[in-house]
């Protein structure tokens, strides 16, 4: 999987949001707000092929979180990103 091109992570009023950029995303009308952890994952996955296990590795390497908790959280986040059409399979 890969994050869809054309989305930039910006800080707006102290909150991390994904902003659709470019003509290919002109019809994208959703605003996606990311918490600190989701923003960390996004920043580390841009331009890379990844699976949920790669997300888990990033979290367990940089945060004090058990692997099973990270796996469940990353699986749910990935599902949300897929549903929001932010991921290309």
Short mmCIF file of C-alpha atoms in Angstrom, two decimals:
data_model
loop_
_atom_site.label_atom_id
_atom_site.label_comp_id
_atom_site.label_asym_id
_atom_site.label_seq_id
_atom_site.Cartn_x
_atom_site.Cartn_y
_atom_site.Cartn_z
CA UNK A 1 0.00 0.00 0.00
CA UNK A 2 0.97 3.61 -0.42
CA UNK A 3 -0.39 6.93 0.76
CA UNK A 4 -2.19 8.69 -2.06
CA UNK A 5 -0.22 11.52 -3.66
CA UNK A 6 -1.54 15.04 -3.40
CA UNK A 7 -2.12 15.39 0.32
CA UNK A 8 0.00 17.64 2.48
CA UNK A 9 0.18 17.56 6.24
CA UNK A 10 -0.27 21.06 7.61
CA UNK A 11 -0.67 22.63 11.04
CA UNK A 12 -3.79 24.78 11.21
CA UNK A 13 -4.59 26.54 14.48
CA UNK A 14 -2.32 24.10 16.30
CA UNK A 15 -3.99 21.02 14.80
CA UNK A 16 -2.51 18.65 12.21
CA UNK A 17 -4.72 18.33 9.11
CA UNK A 18 -4.34 16.76 5.70
CA UNK A 19 -4.91 19.20 2.88
CA UNK A 20 -5.77 18.03 -0.64
CA UNK A 21 -3.43 19.57 -3.19
CA UNK A 22 -3.34 19.49 -6.97
CA UNK A 23 -5.88 19.01 -9.74
CA UNK A 24 -6.22 15.25 -9.10
CA UNK A 25 -7.81 16.00 -5.71
CA UNK A 26 -9.97 18.95 -6.70
CA UNK A 27 -13.18 17.07 -5.81
CA UNK A 28 -11.87 15.90 -2.44
CA UNK A 29 -14.07 17.74 0.06
CA UNK A 30 -13.14 16.03 3.33
CA UNK A 31 -11.03 17.60 6.05
CA UNK A 32 -8.89 15.03 7.82
CA UNK A 33 -7.59 15.91 11.26
CA UNK A 34 -4.75 13.78 12.64
CA UNK A 35 -3.67 13.38 16.22
CA UNK A 36 0.04 13.49 17.05
CA UNK A 37 0.55 9.76 16.56
CA UNK A 38 -1.34 9.56 13.26
CA UNK A 39 0.61 12.59 11.99
CA UNK A 40 3.86 10.87 13.01
CA UNK A 41 2.87 7.78 11.03
CA UNK A 42 1.79 9.85 8.00
CA UNK A 43 5.09 11.75 7.95
CA UNK A 44 7.07 8.50 8.10
CA UNK A 45 5.03 6.69 5.44
CA UNK A 46 4.88 9.36 2.71
CA UNK A 47 6.38 8.00 -0.51
CA UNK A 48 6.88 4.47 0.85
CA UNK A 49 5.21 1.14 0.22
CA UNK A 50 3.96 -0.15 3.56
CA UNK A 51 1.81 -2.66 5.37
CA UNK A 52 0.20 -2.43 8.79
CA UNK A 53 3.27 -4.20 10.25
CA UNK A 54 5.45 -1.28 9.12
CA UNK A 55 3.15 1.12 10.97
CA UNK A 56 3.40 -1.06 14.08
CA UNK A 57 7.20 -1.09 13.83
CA UNK A 58 7.27 2.71 13.68
CA UNK A 59 5.03 3.04 16.73
CA UNK A 60 6.77 0.47 18.89
CA UNK A 61 10.17 1.90 17.98
CA UNK A 62 9.32 5.50 18.88
CA UNK A 63 6.51 5.16 21.43
CA UNK A 64 6.15 3.09 24.59
CA UNK A 65 3.25 0.96 23.39
CA UNK A 66 2.77 -2.83 23.46
CA UNK A 67 2.87 -4.51 20.05
CA UNK A 68 -0.68 -5.88 20.28
CA UNK A 69 -2.10 -2.45 21.14
CA UNK A 70 -0.09 -0.83 18.32
CA UNK A 71 -1.32 -3.47 15.87
CA UNK A 72 -4.98 -2.91 16.80
CA UNK A 73 -4.63 0.88 16.66
CA UNK A 74 -2.72 0.84 13.36
CA UNK A 75 -5.21 -1.56 11.79
CA UNK A 76 -8.08 0.75 12.71
CA UNK A 77 -6.23 3.85 11.48
CA UNK A 78 -5.35 2.16 8.20
CA UNK A 79 -9.00 1.17 7.71
CA UNK A 80 -10.02 4.79 8.28
CA UNK A 81 -7.42 6.02 5.77
CA UNK A 82 -8.60 3.46 3.19
CA UNK A 83 -12.24 4.45 3.75
CA UNK A 84 -11.27 8.12 3.32
CA UNK A 85 -9.47 7.23 0.05
CA UNK A 86 -6.07 8.32 1.37
CA UNK A 87 -4.38 4.98 0.59
CA UNK A 88 -3.68 3.34 -2.76
CA UNK A 89 -3.43 -0.44 -2.71
#
